[in-house]
Short mmCIF file of C-alpha atoms and ligand atoms in Angstrom, two decimals:
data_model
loop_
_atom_site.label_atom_id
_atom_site.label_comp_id
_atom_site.label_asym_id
_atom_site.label_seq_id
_atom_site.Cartn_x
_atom_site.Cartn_y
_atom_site.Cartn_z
CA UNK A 1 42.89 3.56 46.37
CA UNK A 2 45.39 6.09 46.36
CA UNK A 3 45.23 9.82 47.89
CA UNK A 4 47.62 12.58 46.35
CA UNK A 5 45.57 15.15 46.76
CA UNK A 6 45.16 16.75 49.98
CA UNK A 7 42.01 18.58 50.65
CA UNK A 8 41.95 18.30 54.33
CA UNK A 9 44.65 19.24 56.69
CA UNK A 10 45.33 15.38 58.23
CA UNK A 11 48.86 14.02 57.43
CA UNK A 12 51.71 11.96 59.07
CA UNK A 13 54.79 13.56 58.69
CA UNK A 14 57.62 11.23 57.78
CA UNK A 15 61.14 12.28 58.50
CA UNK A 16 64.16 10.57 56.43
CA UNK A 17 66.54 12.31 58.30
CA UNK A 18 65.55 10.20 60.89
CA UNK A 19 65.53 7.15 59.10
CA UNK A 20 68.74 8.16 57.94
CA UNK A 21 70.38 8.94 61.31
CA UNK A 22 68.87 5.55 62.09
CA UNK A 23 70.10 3.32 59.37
CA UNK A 24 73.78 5.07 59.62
CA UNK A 25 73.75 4.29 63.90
CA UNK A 26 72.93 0.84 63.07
CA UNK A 27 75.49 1.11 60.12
CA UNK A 28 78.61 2.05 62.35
CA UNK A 29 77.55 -0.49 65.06
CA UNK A 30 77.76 -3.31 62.39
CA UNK A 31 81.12 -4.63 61.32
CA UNK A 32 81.56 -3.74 57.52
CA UNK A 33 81.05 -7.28 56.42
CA UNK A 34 77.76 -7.55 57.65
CA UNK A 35 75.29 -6.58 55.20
CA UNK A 36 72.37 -4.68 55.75
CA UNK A 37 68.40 -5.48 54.69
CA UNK A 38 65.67 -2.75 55.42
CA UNK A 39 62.83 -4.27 56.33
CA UNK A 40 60.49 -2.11 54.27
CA UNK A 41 57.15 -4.83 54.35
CA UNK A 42 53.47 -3.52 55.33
CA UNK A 43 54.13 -0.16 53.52
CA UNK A 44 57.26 0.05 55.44
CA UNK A 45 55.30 0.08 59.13
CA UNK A 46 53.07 2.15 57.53
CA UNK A 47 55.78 4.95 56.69
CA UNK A 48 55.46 4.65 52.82
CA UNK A 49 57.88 1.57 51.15
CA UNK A 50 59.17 3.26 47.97
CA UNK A 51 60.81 6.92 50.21
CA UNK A 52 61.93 4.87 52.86
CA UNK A 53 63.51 2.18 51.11
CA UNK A 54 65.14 4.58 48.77
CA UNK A 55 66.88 6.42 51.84
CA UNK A 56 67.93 3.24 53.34
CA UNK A 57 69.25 1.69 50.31
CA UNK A 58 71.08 5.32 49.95
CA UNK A 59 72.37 5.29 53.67
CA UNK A 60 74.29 1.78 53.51
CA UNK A 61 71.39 -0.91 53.13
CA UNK A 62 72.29 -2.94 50.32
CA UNK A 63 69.03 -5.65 51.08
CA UNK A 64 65.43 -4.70 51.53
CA UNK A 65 62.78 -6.73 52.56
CA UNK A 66 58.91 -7.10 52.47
CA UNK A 67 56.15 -9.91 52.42
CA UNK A 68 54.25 -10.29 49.83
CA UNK A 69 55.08 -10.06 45.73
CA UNK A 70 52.87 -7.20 45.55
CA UNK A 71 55.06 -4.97 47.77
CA UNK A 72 58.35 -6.41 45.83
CA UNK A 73 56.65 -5.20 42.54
CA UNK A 74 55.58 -1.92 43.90
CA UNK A 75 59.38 -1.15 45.00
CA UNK A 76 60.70 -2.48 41.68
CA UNK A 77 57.98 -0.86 39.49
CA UNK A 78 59.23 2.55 41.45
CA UNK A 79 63.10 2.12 39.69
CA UNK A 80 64.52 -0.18 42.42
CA UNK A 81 66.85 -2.81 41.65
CA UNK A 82 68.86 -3.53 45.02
CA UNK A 83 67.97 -6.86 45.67
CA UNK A 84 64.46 -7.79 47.67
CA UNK A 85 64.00 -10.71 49.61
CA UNK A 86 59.92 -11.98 49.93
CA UNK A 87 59.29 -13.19 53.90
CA UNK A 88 56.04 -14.28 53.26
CA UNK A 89 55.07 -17.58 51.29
CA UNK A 90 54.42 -17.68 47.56
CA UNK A 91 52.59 -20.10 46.28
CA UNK A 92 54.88 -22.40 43.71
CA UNK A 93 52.85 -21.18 40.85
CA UNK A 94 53.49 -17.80 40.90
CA UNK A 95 57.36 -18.21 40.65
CA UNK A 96 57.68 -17.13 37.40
CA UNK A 97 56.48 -13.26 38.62
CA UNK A 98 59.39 -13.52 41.04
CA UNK A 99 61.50 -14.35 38.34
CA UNK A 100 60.48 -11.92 36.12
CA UNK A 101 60.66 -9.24 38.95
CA UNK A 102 64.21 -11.10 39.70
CA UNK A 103 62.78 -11.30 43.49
CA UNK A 104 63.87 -13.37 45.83
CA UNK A 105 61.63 -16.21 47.41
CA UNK A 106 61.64 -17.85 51.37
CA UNK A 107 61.26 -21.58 50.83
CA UNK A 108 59.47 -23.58 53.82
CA UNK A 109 60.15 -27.27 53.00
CA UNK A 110 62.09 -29.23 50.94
CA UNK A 111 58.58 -30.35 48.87
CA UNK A 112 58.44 -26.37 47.90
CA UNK A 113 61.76 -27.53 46.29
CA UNK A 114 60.16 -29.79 43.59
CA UNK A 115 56.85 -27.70 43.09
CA UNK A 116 59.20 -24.59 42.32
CA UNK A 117 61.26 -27.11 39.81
CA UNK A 118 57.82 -27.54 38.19
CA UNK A 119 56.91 -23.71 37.52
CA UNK A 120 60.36 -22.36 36.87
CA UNK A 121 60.27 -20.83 33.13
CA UNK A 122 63.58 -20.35 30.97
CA UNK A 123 64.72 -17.14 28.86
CA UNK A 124 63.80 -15.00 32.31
CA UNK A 125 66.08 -14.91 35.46
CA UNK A 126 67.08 -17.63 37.17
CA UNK A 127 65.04 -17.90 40.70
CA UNK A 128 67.05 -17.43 43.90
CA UNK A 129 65.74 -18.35 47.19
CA UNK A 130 66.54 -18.02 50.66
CA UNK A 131 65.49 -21.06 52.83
CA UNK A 132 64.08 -20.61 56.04
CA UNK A 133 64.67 -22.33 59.40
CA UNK A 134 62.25 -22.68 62.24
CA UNK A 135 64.42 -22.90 64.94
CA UNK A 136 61.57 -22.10 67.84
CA UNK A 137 59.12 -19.47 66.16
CA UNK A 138 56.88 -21.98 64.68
CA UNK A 139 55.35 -20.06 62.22
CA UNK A 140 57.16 -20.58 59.20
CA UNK A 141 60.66 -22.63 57.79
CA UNK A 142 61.97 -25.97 57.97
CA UNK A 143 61.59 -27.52 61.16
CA UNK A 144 63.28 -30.78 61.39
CA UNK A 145 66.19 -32.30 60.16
CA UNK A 146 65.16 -34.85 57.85
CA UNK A 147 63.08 -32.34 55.78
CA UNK A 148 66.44 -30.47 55.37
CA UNK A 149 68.51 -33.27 54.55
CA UNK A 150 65.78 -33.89 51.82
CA UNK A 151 65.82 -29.91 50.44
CA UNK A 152 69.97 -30.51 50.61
CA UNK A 153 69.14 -33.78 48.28
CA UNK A 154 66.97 -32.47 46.14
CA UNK A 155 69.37 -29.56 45.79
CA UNK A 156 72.47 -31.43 45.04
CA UNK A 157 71.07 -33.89 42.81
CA UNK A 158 70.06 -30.74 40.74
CA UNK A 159 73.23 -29.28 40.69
CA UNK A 160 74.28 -32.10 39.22
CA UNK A 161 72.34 -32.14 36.13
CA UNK A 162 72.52 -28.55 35.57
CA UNK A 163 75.64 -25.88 35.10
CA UNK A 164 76.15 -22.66 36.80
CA UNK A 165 74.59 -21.07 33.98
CA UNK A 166 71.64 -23.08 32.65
CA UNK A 167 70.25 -23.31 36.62
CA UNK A 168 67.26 -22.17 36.98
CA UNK A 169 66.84 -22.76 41.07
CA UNK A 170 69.61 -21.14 43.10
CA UNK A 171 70.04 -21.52 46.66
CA UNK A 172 71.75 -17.86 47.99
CA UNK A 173 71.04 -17.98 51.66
CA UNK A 174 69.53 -19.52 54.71
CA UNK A 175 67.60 -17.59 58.13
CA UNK A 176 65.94 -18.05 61.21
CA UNK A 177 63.61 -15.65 63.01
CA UNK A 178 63.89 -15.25 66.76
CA UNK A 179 60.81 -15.49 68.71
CA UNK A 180 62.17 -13.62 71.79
CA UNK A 181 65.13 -11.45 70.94
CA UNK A 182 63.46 -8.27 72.63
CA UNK A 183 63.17 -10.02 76.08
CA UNK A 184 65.76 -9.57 79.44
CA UNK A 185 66.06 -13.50 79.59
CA UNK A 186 68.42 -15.17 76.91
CA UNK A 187 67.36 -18.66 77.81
CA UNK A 188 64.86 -19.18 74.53
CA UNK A 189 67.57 -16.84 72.58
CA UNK A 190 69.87 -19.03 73.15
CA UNK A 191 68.11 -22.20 72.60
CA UNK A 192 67.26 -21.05 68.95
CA UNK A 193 71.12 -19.88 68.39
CA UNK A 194 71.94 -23.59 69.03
CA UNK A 195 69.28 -25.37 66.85
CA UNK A 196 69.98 -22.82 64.06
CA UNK A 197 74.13 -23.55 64.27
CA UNK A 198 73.23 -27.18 64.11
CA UNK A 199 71.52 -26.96 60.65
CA UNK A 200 74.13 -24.16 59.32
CA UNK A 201 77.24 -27.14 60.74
CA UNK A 202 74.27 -29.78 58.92
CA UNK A 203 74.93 -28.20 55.54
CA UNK A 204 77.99 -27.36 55.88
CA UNK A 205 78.77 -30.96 56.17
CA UNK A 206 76.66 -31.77 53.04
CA UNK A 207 79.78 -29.75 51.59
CA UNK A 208 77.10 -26.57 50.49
CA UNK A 209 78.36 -23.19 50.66
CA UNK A 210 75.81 -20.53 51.04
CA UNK A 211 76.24 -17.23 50.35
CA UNK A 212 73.96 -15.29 53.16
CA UNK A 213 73.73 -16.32 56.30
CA UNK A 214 70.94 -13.82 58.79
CA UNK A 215 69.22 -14.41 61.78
CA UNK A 216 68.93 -11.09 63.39
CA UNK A 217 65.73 -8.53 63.87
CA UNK A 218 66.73 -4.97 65.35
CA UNK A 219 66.37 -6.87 69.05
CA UNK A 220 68.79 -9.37 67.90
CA UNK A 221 71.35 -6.68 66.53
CA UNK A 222 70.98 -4.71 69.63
CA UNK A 223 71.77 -7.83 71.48
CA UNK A 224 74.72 -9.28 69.31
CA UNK A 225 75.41 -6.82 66.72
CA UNK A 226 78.74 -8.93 66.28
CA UNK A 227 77.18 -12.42 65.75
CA UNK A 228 79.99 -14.28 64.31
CA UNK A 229 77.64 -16.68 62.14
CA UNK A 230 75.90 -14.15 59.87
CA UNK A 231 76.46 -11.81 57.24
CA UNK A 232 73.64 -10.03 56.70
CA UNK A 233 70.87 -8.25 59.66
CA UNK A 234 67.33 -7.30 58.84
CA UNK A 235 66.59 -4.00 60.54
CA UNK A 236 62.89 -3.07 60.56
CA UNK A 237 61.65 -1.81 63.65
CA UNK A 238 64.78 0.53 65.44
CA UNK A 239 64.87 1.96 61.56
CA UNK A 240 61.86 3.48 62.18
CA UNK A 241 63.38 5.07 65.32
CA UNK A 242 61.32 3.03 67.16
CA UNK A 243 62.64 0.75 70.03
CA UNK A 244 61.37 -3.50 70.22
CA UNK A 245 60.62 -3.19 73.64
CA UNK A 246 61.57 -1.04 76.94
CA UNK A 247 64.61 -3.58 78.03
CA UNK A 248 66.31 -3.07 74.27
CA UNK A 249 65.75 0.95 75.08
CA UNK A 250 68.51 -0.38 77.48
CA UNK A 251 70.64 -2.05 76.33
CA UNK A 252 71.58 0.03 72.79
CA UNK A 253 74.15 2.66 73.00
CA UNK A 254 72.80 5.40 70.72
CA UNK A 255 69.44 6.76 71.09
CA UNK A 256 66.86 6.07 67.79
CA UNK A 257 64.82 9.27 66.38
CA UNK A 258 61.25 8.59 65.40
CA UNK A 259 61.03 9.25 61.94
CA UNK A 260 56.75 9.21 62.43
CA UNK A 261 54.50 12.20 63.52
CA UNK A 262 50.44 12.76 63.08
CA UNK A 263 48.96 15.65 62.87
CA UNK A 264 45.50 17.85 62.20
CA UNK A 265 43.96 21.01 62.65
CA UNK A 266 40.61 22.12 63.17
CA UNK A 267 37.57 21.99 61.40
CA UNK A 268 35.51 24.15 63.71
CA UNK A 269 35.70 25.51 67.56
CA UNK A 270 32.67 26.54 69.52
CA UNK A 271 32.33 27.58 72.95
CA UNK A 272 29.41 25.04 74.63
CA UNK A 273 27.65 25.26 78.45
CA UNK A 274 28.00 23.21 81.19
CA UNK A 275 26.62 19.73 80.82
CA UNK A 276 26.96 19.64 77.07
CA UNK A 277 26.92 15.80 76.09
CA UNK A 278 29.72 15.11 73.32
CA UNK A 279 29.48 12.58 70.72
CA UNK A 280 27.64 9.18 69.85
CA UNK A 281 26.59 7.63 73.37
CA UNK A 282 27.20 10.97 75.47
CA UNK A 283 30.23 8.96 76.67
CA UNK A 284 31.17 12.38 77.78
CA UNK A 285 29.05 15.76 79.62
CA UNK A 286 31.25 18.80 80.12
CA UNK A 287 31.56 20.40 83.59
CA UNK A 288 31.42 23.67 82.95
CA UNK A 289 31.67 26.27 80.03
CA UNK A 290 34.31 24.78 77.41
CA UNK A 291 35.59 24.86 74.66
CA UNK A 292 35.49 22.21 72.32
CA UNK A 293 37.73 22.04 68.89
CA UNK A 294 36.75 19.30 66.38
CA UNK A 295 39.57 17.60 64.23
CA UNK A 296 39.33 15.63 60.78
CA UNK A 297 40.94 12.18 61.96
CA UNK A 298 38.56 9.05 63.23
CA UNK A 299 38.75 5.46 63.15
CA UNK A 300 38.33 5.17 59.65
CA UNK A 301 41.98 6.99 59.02
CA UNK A 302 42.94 4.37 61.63
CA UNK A 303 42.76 6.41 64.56
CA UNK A 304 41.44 3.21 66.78
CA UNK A 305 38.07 4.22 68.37
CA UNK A 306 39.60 2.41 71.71
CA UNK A 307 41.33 5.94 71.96
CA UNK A 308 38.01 7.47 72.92
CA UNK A 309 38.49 9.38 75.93
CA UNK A 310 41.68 8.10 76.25
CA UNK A 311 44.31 9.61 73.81
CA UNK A 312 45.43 13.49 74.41
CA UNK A 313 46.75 15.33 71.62
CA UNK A 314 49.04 18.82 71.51
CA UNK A 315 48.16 21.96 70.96
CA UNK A 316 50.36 24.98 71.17
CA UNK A 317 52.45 22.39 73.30
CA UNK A 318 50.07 21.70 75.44
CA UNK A 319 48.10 18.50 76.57
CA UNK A 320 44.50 18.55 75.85
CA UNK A 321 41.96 15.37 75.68
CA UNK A 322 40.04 13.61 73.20
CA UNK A 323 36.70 13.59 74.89
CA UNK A 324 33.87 11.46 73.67
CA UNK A 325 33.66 8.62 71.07
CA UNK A 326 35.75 8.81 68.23
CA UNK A 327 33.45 8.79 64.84
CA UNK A 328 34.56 7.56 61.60
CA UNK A 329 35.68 10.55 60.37
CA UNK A 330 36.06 13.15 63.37
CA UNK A 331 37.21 13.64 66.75
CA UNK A 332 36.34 15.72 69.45
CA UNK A 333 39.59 17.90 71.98
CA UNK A 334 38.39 19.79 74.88
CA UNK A 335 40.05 22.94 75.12
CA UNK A 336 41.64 24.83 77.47
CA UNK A 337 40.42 28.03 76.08
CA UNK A 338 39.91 29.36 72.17
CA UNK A 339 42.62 28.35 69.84
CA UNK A 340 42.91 29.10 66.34
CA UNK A 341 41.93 27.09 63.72
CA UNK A 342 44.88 26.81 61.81
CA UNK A 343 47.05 25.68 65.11
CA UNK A 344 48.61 22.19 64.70
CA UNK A 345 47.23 19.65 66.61
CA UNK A 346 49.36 16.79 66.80
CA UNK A 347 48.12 13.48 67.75
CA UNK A 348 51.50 11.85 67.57
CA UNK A 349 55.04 13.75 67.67
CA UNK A 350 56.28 16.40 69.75
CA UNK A 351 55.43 20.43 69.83
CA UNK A 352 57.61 22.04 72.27
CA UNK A 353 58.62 20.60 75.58
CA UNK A 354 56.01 17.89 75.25
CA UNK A 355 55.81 14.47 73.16
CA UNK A 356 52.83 11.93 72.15
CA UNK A 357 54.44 8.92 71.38
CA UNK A 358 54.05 5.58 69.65
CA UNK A 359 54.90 4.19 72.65
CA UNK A 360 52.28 6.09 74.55
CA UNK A 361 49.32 5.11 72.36
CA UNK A 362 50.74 1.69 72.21
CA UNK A 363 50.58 1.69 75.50
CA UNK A 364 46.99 3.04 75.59
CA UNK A 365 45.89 0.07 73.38
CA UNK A 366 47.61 -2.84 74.99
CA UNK A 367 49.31 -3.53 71.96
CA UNK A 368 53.29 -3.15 71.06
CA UNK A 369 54.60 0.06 69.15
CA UNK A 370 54.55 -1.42 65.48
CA UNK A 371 50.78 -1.82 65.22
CA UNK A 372 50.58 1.71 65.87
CA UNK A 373 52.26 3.62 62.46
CA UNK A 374 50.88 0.12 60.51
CA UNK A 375 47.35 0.96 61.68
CA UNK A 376 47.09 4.49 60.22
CA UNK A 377 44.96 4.28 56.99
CA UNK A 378 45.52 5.04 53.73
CA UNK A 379 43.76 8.08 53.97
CA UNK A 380 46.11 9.89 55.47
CA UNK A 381 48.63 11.28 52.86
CA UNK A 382 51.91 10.73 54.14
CA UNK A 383 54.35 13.87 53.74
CA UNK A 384 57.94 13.50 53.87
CA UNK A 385 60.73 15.50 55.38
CA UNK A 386 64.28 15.82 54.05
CA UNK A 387 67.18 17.86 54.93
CA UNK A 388 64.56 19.29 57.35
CA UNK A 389 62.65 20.45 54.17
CA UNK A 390 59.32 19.13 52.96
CA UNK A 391 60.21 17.06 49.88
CA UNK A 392 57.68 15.53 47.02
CA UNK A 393 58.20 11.89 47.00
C1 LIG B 1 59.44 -8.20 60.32
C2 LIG B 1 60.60 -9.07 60.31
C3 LIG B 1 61.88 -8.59 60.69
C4 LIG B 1 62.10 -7.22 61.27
O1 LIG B 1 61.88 -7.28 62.67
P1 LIG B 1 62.02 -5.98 63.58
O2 LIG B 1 61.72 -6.47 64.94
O3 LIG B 1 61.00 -5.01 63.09
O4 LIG B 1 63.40 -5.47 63.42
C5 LIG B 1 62.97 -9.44 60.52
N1 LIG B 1 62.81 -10.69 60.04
C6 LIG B 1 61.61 -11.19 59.70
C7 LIG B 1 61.52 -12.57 59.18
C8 LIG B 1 60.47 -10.41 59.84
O5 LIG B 1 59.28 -10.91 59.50
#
């Protein structure tokens, strides 16, 4: 279900000058050869795929990337035509979509290989994959060397019976995904580096060439933005202006703008007595006269309920709390005094000297920053920002 219209005054704020400022840091830091992918899956973190992916593509990306076929589709059904790259598994009988959508597929194992060979269809373009190599993430890709000397067989023996141009199966690049790029210790990092140069020295052997080589997540380009191996980087996270973890904030030289912000305003705001209980389960009893302001944003627009009497928000940049249990729909601030009800009250992002950020409610939640613009539903229209202008997208 999709929400254009906007007859409540919720909405995250997206700001592609930040995602530009982003993608161009991370541009410079790269050597020119190295290609860029925007990693643009789950909605784009939850920042809208289609805007996001067009300003990265515009700012020097020449790759996105998502996880599932629907999310390729969406970006190609919106005019897109850079090339897209599916993480995620597809099952062998739905390459002919791919093709159609001229996506390209991760493949897992060199039995993927023959089922793909099996669902191929001619007169549509050729399928290009990307294998995958599980150096130490164990989640998905090739994990041992036989299996790959298999997928190289397999490969070869079809090159033989088929030309460059009748070939329906083309092998364009090979990855690995690091399971601990965002940490202080290298010693895992490094152990994956190894394992992954042994399969690219492996094929290279087999006398294969590939054309893309990529390994690193924004942790890993922070880390080695001048890995000698690869050609191509898959930036997700730091795009977002958001950083993988407090040692990375370290270690890169430029500082990342956060390209999301949440914010409300009131629905009503009453003056109650002292003692006033507030919400399902009284969780919360005023001391005092107070003033309480309730906002349109609950757990159901993905503002986690775990946030009750937890989370503050800003108004008139200044801290005020959420007091009570969050409801599905609505939210209760305890004010300092009366407000208006048109002020801004911003749940995430900054208003004056102050700033809520992902980090914080992270934080809050015991979970890392990503879950945090990913988690906020599709009920909350998503407005975008360009040239510091409000822009229909
Ligand atoms: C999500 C993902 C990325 C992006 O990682 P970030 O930490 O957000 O930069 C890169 N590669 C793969 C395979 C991924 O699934």
């Amino acid at each position: 279900m999709d929400i254009h219209a906007q007859y409540r005054h919720t909405w995250a704020e997206i700001n592609l000058d930040a995602i530009r400022a982003n993608v161009s840091s991370f541009r410079k830091l790269l050597s020119p050869d190295k290609e860029l992918m925007a990693v643009v899956k789950a909605n784009a973190y939850g920042h809208g795929a289609i805007p996001i992916a067009k300003e990265a593509l515009a700012t020097g990306a020449t790759w996105l990337a998502v996880s599932l076929l629907e999310e390729a589709i969406q970006l190609r059904k919106a005019g897109i035509e850079a090339p897209i790259l599916l993480f995620g598994y597809l099952p062998e009988e739905f390459a002919p979509i791919a093709q159609q959508y001229k996506i390209t597929i991760s493949i897992n194992e060199a039995s993927s290989f023959l089922e793909l060979l099996a669902h191929v269809q001619q007169d549509i373009p050729p399928l290009t994959f990307h294998v995958k190599v599980d150096t130490g993430m164990s989640r998905l890709g090739i994990g041992d060397e036989t299996d790959i000397l298999q997928l190289i067989s397999h490969y070869q023996e079809y090159q033989e019976k088929t030309t460059q141009d009748n070939r329906l199966l083309r092998w364009e690049g090979i990855y690995t995904h690091l399971a601990t790029a965002d940490e202080e210790d290298t010693v895992y990092f490094d152990k994956q580096i190894t394992v992954f140069k042994n399969v690219l020295e492996l094929i290279k052997k087999q006398g294969l060439e590939i054309p893309y080589v990529h390994m690193e997540n924004s942790a890993g380009i922070i880390r080695v933005p001048q890995f000698p191996d690869t050609n191509l980087v898959r930036l997700g996270i730091s795009m977002y202006g958001l950083y993988p973890s407090s040692e990375m904030k370290k270690k890169i030289s430029f500082s990342l703008q956060p390209a999301f912000s949440l914010h409300t305003s009131f629905s009503l705001i009453k003056q109650v007595k002292t003692n006033t209980g507030v919400s399902y389960g009284v969780t919360y009893v005023t001391e005092g006269v107070k003033w309480l302001g309730t906002i349109p944003i609950g757990y159901a627009d993905g503002w986690n309920r775990r946030l009750s009497n937890q989370a503050d928000v800003l108004v008139m940049g200044h801290r005020m709390k959420l007091v009570g249990k969050i409801c599905m729909d609505q939210s209760i601030v305890e004010l300092d005094h009366n407000y208006s009800k048109h002020d801004r009250v911003t749940l995430i992002g900054s208003q004056g000297e102050d700033e809520i950020s992902i980090d914080e409610i992270a934080r809050k939640l015991d979970t890392i920053n990503y879950e945090i613009p990913c988690m906020i539903s599709y009920r909350v229209p998503r407005i975008y920002v360009k040239d510091g202008k409000k822009v229909m997208d």
